[in-house]
CSV table of C-alpha atoms in Angstrom, one decimal:
chain,number,residue,atom,x,y,z
A,1,MET,CA,103.3,158.9,7.2
A,2,GLN,CA,99.8,159.8,6.0
A,3,VAL,CA,98.9,156.2,5.5
A,4,SER,CA,100.0,155.5,9.1
A,5,GLU,CA,97.8,158.4,10.4
A,6,THR,CA,94.9,157.1,8.3
A,7,THR,CA,95.3,153.7,9.8
A,8,GLN,CA,95.4,155.1,13.3
A,9,GLU,CA,92.3,157.1,12.6
A,10,ALA,CA,90.5,154.0,11.3
A,11,LYS,CA,91.5,152.1,14.5
A,12,GLU,CA,90.2,154.9,16.7
A,13,ILE,CA,86.9,155.0,14.8
A,14,ALA,CA,86.6,151.2,15.1
A,15,GLU,CA,87.2,151.4,18.8
A,16,VAL,CA,84.5,154.0,19.2
A,17,GLU,CA,82.1,151.9,17.2
A,18,ASP,CA,82.9,148.8,19.3
A,19,ARG,CA,81.7,150.6,22.4
A,20,ARG,CA,78.2,151.3,20.9
A,21,PRO,CA,76.8,147.9,21.9
A,22,LEU,CA,77.8,148.6,25.5
A,23,PHE,CA,75.8,151.8,25.5
A,24,PHE,CA,72.9,150.0,23.8
A,25,GLY,CA,73.1,147.4,26.5
A,26,LEU,CA,73.2,150.0,29.2
A,27,GLY,CA,70.2,151.8,27.7
A,28,PHE,CA,68.2,148.6,27.4
A,29,GLY,CA,69.2,147.6,31.0
A,30,ILE,CA,67.9,150.9,32.4
A,31,LEU,CA,64.7,150.5,30.3
A,32,PHE,CA,64.3,146.9,31.6
A,33,GLY,CA,64.8,148.1,35.2
A,34,PHE,CA,62.3,150.8,34.7
A,35,LEU,CA,59.8,148.3,33.4
A,36,LEU,CA,60.5,145.9,36.2
A,37,HIS,CA,59.7,148.7,38.7
A,38,LYS,CA,56.6,149.8,36.8
A,39,GLY,CA,55.4,146.2,36.8
A,40,GLY,CA,55.9,145.9,40.6
A,41,ALA,CA,58.7,143.4,40.4
A,42,THR,CA,61.1,145.5,42.6
A,43,LYS,CA,58.7,145.4,45.5
A,44,TYR,CA,59.5,142.9,48.3
A,45,ASP,CA,55.8,141.9,48.9
A,46,VAL,CA,55.3,141.1,45.2
A,47,ILE,CA,58.5,138.9,45.1
A,48,VAL,CA,57.6,137.1,48.3
A,49,GLY,CA,54.1,136.6,46.9
A,50,GLN,CA,55.7,134.9,43.9
A,51,LEU,CA,57.8,132.7,46.1
A,52,LEU,CA,54.7,131.7,48.1
A,53,LEU,CA,52.8,131.1,44.8
A,54,THR,CA,50.1,133.6,45.8
A,55,ASP,CA,51.0,136.4,43.3
A,56,PHE,CA,52.3,135.6,39.8
A,57,THR,CA,53.2,139.1,38.8
A,58,VAL,CA,57.0,138.4,38.6
A,59,LEU,CA,56.4,135.2,36.5
A,60,GLN,CA,54.2,137.2,34.1
A,61,ILE,CA,56.8,139.9,33.7
A,62,MET,CA,59.6,137.4,33.2
A,63,LEU,CA,57.7,135.3,30.7
A,64,SER,CA,56.7,138.4,28.8
A,65,ALA,CA,60.3,139.5,28.7
A,66,VAL,CA,61.4,136.0,27.5
A,67,VAL,CA,58.8,136.2,24.6
A,68,VAL,CA,59.8,139.7,23.6
A,69,GLY,CA,63.5,139.0,23.9
A,70,MET,CA,63.3,135.7,22.1
A,71,ILE,CA,61.4,137.1,19.1
A,72,GLY,CA,63.7,140.2,19.0
A,73,VAL,CA,67.0,138.4,19.2
A,74,TYR,CA,66.1,135.8,16.6
A,75,PHE,CA,64.5,138.3,14.4
A,76,MET,CA,67.7,140.5,14.4
A,77,LYS,CA,69.8,137.3,14.0
A,78,SER,CA,67.7,136.2,10.9
A,79,LEU,CA,68.3,139.6,9.4
A,80,GLY,CA,72.0,139.4,10.0
A,81,TRP,CA,72.1,142.4,12.4
A,82,ILE,CA,73.5,140.4,15.2
A,83,ARG,CA,75.6,137.3,15.8
A,84,LEU,CA,75.0,135.2,18.9
A,85,SER,CA,78.1,134.7,21.1
A,86,LEU,CA,77.0,131.9,23.4
A,87,LYS,CA,78.9,130.9,26.5
A,88,SER,CA,79.3,127.2,27.1
A,89,GLY,CA,77.3,125.6,29.8
A,90,SER,CA,77.4,122.6,32.1
A,91,VAL,CA,75.2,120.8,34.6
A,92,GLY,CA,77.7,121.9,37.4
A,93,LYS,CA,77.4,125.6,36.4
A,94,ASN,CA,73.6,125.4,36.4
A,95,VAL,CA,73.3,123.5,39.7
A,96,LEU,CA,75.8,125.8,41.5
A,97,GLY,CA,74.3,128.9,40.0
A,98,ALA,CA,70.8,127.8,40.8
A,99,LEU,CA,71.7,127.1,44.5
A,100,ILE,CA,73.4,130.5,45.0
A,101,PHE,CA,70.6,132.3,43.1
A,102,GLY,CA,67.9,130.4,45.1
A,103,VAL,CA,69.4,131.0,48.5
A,104,GLY,CA,69.9,134.7,47.7
A,105,PHE,CA,66.4,135.1,46.4
A,106,ALA,CA,64.8,133.3,49.4
A,107,VAL,CA,66.9,135.1,52.0
A,108,LEU,CA,66.5,138.7,50.7
A,109,GLY,CA,63.5,138.5,48.4
A,110,TYR,CA,65.3,139.9,45.3
A,111,CYS,CA,66.9,138.5,42.2
A,112,PRO,CA,69.9,140.3,40.6
A,113,GLY,CA,67.6,142.2,38.2
A,114,THR,CA,65.0,143.3,40.7
A,115,ILE,CA,67.6,144.2,43.3
A,116,ALA,CA,69.2,146.7,40.8
A,117,GLY,CA,65.7,148.3,40.4
A,118,ALA,CA,65.1,148.3,44.2
A,119,ILE,CA,68.5,150.0,44.8
A,120,GLY,CA,67.6,152.6,42.2
A,121,ASN,CA,64.4,153.2,44.2
A,122,GLY,CA,66.4,153.7,47.4
A,123,TYR,CA,65.0,150.6,49.2
A,124,LEU,CA,67.2,150.2,52.3
A,125,ASP,CA,67.0,146.4,52.4
A,126,ALA,CA,68.2,146.2,48.8
A,127,ILE,CA,71.0,148.8,49.4
A,128,VAL,CA,72.3,147.3,52.7
A,129,GLY,CA,71.7,143.6,52.2
A,130,GLY,CA,71.6,143.3,48.4
A,131,LEU,CA,74.4,145.5,47.4
A,132,ALA,CA,76.7,144.1,50.1
A,133,GLY,CA,75.6,140.6,49.1
A,134,ILE,CA,76.4,141.2,45.4
A,135,ILE,CA,79.8,142.6,46.2
A,136,LEU,CA,80.7,139.9,48.7
A,137,GLY,CA,79.4,137.1,46.5
A,138,THR,CA,81.3,138.5,43.5
A,139,TRP,CA,84.5,138.6,45.6
A,140,ILE,CA,84.0,135.1,46.9
A,141,PHE,CA,83.4,133.7,43.4
A,142,ALA,CA,86.5,135.5,42.1
A,143,VAL,CA,88.6,134.0,44.9
A,144,MET,CA,87.2,130.5,44.4
A,145,TYR,CA,87.1,130.5,40.6
A,146,PRO,CA,90.6,129.1,40.0
A,147,LYS,CA,89.6,126.0,42.1
A,148,LEU,CA,86.0,125.8,40.6
A,149,LYS,CA,86.8,126.2,36.9
A,150,ASP,CA,88.4,122.7,36.5
A,151,GLY,CA,86.1,121.1,39.1
A,152,ILE,CA,82.4,121.4,39.5
A,153,LEU,CA,82.0,124.0,36.7
A,154,LYS,CA,83.1,121.4,34.1
A,155,LYS,CA,80.9,118.6,35.4
A,156,GLY,CA,78.4,117.7,32.7
A,157,ASP,CA,79.7,120.2,30.1
A,158,PHE,CA,77.4,120.5,27.2
A,159,GLY,CA,79.1,123.3,25.3
A,160,ASN,CA,77.4,126.3,23.7
A,161,ILE,CA,74.5,124.3,22.3
A,162,THR,CA,71.1,125.8,21.7
A,163,LEU,CA,67.8,123.9,21.2
A,164,PRO,CA,67.7,124.6,17.4
A,165,ARG,CA,71.3,123.4,17.1
A,166,LEU,CA,70.6,120.3,19.2
A,167,LEU,CA,67.5,119.5,17.1
A,168,LYS,CA,69.2,120.5,13.9
A,169,VAL,CA,66.3,122.7,12.8
A,170,ASN,CA,65.8,126.3,11.9
A,171,ASP,CA,65.6,128.7,14.9
A,172,TRP,CA,62.0,129.6,14.3
A,173,VAL,CA,60.9,125.9,14.5
A,174,VAL,CA,61.7,126.2,18.2
A,175,VAL,CA,61.0,129.9,18.8
A,176,VAL,CA,57.4,129.9,17.4
A,177,PRO,CA,56.1,126.9,19.5
A,178,ALA,CA,57.9,128.3,22.6
A,179,VAL,CA,56.2,131.7,22.1
A,180,VAL,CA,52.8,130.0,21.7
A,181,ILE,CA,53.2,127.9,24.8
A,182,ILE,CA,54.4,130.9,26.9
A,183,VAL,CA,51.5,133.1,25.6
A,184,LEU,CA,49.0,130.3,26.4
A,185,LEU,CA,50.5,130.0,29.9
A,186,LEU,CA,50.3,133.8,30.4
A,187,TYR,CA,46.7,133.7,29.3
A,188,TRP,CA,45.9,130.8,31.7
A,189,ILE,CA,47.5,132.6,34.6
A,190,GLU,CA,45.6,135.8,33.9
A,191,LYS,CA,42.3,133.9,33.4
A,192,ALA,CA,42.9,132.0,36.7
A,193,GLY,CA,43.2,135.3,38.5
A,194,TYR,CA,46.8,134.9,39.8
């Protein structure tokens, strides 16, 4: 009886521990949204400026996030703190996703990340158009998913490959040059006055 209770307690503790990554994710998501807002990426004019190639603030923020995220993720992975759980990809998924993302971005002037920040700021266009679009788009995708999953979503399937796995090299052989290239690009954008 006591063994059973101990096992049950261990299960409950394990369940509580399993939820911690969700709270970390929520916390980092809120922090990322805050930083997006502070960087100006939740403002319609800044996003439209990016789409018109007259203001590169959004690109600078996203590339900076890629550099920090890439170094952080692979650093934690190399220390054994995390394990990457990659989703498989395909050309069909990328093309369909890019089309939906691009149309939504062009019509409303927000991407999913910036729209969350804009909603948090109480921007009416984000609340009315964006939130309704997210809910409607999610519902349409859920309804269509059974038909899409064995069709276009499987076209050009390339599995859960990463560049280091594809090239059969250590992660840092890809990460370091990528970081250098992005930092040089950021420097050039800043120097050019965009």
